[in-house]
């Protein structure tokens, strides 16, 4: 994967990833907002492993998606944005600090699962523990998908291999 993107390339990639996040959420909204919130779109947080500049755009994509489809108002929009930034930021840190890629699974599972439960338990008047548990169960699927995405992309687009072939 290319390391040095121009500002225009970063902006273009960010816009495309944000659009993909919103479109994926649109088509999966029937189970992205339920009791278990299997939000497949959060799989895209894993892309911050390769492109740390995606941290803020991924949070913004969550903000926009919650505004369009969420229905719980500004608290859900801002909270989702912060959770998106925190999760994708931690994933960027996984690569920076050379931690195992498997660390992506608990990040995508726990940060959204525990974070979103913070305000949803208040908004929906539900016990935090039960809600956090169900959200973490739902986030496990995108977490495994995100880790798999990084593993496949790293094998498929090996920068060293591309340099030797050029």
C-alpha positions in Angstrom: 0.0 0.0 0.0 1.3 3.4 -0.9 2.7 5.3 2.0 2.8 9.0 0.8 -0.5 10.2 -0.5 -0.9 13.7 -1.8 -3.5 15.9 0.0 -5.8 15.5 -3.0 -5.4 11.7 -2.8 -6.1 11.7 0.9 -9.2 13.8 0.5 -10.5 11.6 -2.4 -9.8 8.4 -0.4 -11.5 9.8 2.7 -14.6 10.8 0.7 -14.8 7.4 -0.9 -14.5 5.6 2.4 -17.0 7.9 4.0 -19.5 7.2 1.2 -18.9 3.5 1.4 -19.5 3.6 5.2 -22.8 5.4 4.7 -24.0 3.2 1.8 -23.1 0.0 3.7 -25.0 1.3 6.7 -27.9 2.2 4.6 -28.2 -1.4 3.2 -27.6 -3.0 6.6 -29.6 -0.6 8.7 -32.2 -3.3 9.5 -29.7 -5.0 11.8 -27.3 -2.1 12.4 -29.6 -0.4 14.9 -31.2 -3.3 16.7 -30.6 -4.9 20.1 -27.3 -6.4 19.0 -26.3 -3.7 16.4 -24.3 -5.8 14.0 -23.0 -2.7 12.2 -21.0 -4.1 9.3 -19.9 -0.6 8.3 -17.6 -0.5 11.4 -15.5 -3.1 9.6 -14.1 -0.1 7.7 -12.5 1.3 10.9 -9.8 -1.3 10.2 -8.7 0.7 7.2 -7.0 3.2 9.5 -4.4 0.5 10.0 -3.1 1.3 6.5 -4.3 5.0 6.3 -4.2 6.8 9.6 -5.6 9.9 7.9 -8.9 8.0 7.8 -9.4 8.4 11.6 -11.4 11.6 11.4 -13.3 10.8 8.2 -14.4 7.5 9.7 -15.7 9.3 12.8 -17.5 11.9 10.5 -19.0 9.1 8.5 -20.5 7.6 11.7 -21.8 11.1 12.6 -23.5 11.5 9.1 -24.9 7.9 9.2 -26.4 8.4 12.6 -27.9 11.7 11.5 -29.4 10.1 8.4 -30.6 6.7 9.8 -30.1 6.8 13.6 -33.0 8.8 14.9 -31.7 9.4 18.4 -30.5 12.9 17.9 -27.4 14.9 18.5 -26.1 12.8 21.4 -26.0 9.7 19.2 -24.5 11.6 16.3 -21.7 13.2 18.4 -21.1 10.0 20.5 -20.9 7.9 17.4 -18.4 10.3 15.9 -16.2 10.1 19.0 -16.5 6.3 19.2 -15.5 6.1 15.5 -12.5 8.4 16.0 -11.4 6.4 19.1 -11.8 3.0 17.5 -10.1 3.9 14.2 -7.4 5.9 16.1 -6.6 2.8 18.2 -6.4 0.7 15.1 -3.9 3.2 13.5 -1.9 2.9 16.8 -1.9 -0.9 16.5 0.2 -0.6 13.3 2.3 2.3 14.6 3.3 0.4 17.7 3.7 -2.9 15.9 1.0 -4.8 17.9 -0.5 -8.0 16.5 -3.2 -7.5 14.0 -5.5 -9.6 16.1 -5.7 -6.6 18.5 -8.1 -5.1 15.9 -10.8 -7.5 17.1 -11.1 -6.2 20.7 -10.8 -2.6 19.5 -13.8 -2.9 17.1 -15.7 -5.0 19.6 -15.2 -3.1 22.8 -14.8 0.6 21.9 -18.1 0.8 20.0 -19.8 -1.8 22.3 -18.9 -0.1 25.6 -18.9 3.4 24.3 -22.3 3.4 22.5 -23.9 1.8 25.5 -22.9 4.8 27.6 -25.5 7.1 26.0 -27.9 4.5 24.6 -28.6 3.2 28.1 -29.4 6.8 29.1 -31.5 7.5 26.0 -33.4 4.2 26.0 -33.6 3.8 29.9 -31.9 0.4 29.8 -29.3 -1.0 32.1 -25.8 -0.3 30.9 -24.4 -3.7 31.5 -27.0 -5.6 29.6 -26.9 -3.1 26.7 -23.1 -3.1 26.6 -23.0 -6.9 26.5 -25.5 -7.1 23.6 -23.7 -4.4 21.7 -20.3 -6.1 22.1 -21.8 -9.4 20.8 -23.1 -7.5 17.8 -19.8 -5.8 17.2 -17.8 -9.0 17.2 -18.8 -9.8 13.6 -17.5 -6.6 12.1 -14.4 -6.9 14.4 -13.5 -10.2 12.9 -14.3 -8.9 9.4 -12.0 -5.9 10.0 -9.1 -8.1 11.2 -9.6 -10.3 8.2 -9.7 -7.3 5.9 -6.4 -6.1 7.2 -4.8 -9.5 6.9 -6.0 -10.0 3.3 -5.1 -6.5 2.2 -1.6 -6.8 3.7 -0.9 -10.1 1.9 -2.5 -8.9 -1.4 -0.9 -5.5 -1.6 2.6 -6.0 -0.3 4.6 -2.8 -0.9 7.9 -4.7 -0.9 6.7 -7.1 -3.6 5.4 -4.2 -5.7 8.8 -2.5 -5.5 10.6 -5.6 -6.7 8.2 -6.1 -9.6 8.5 -2.5 -10.8 
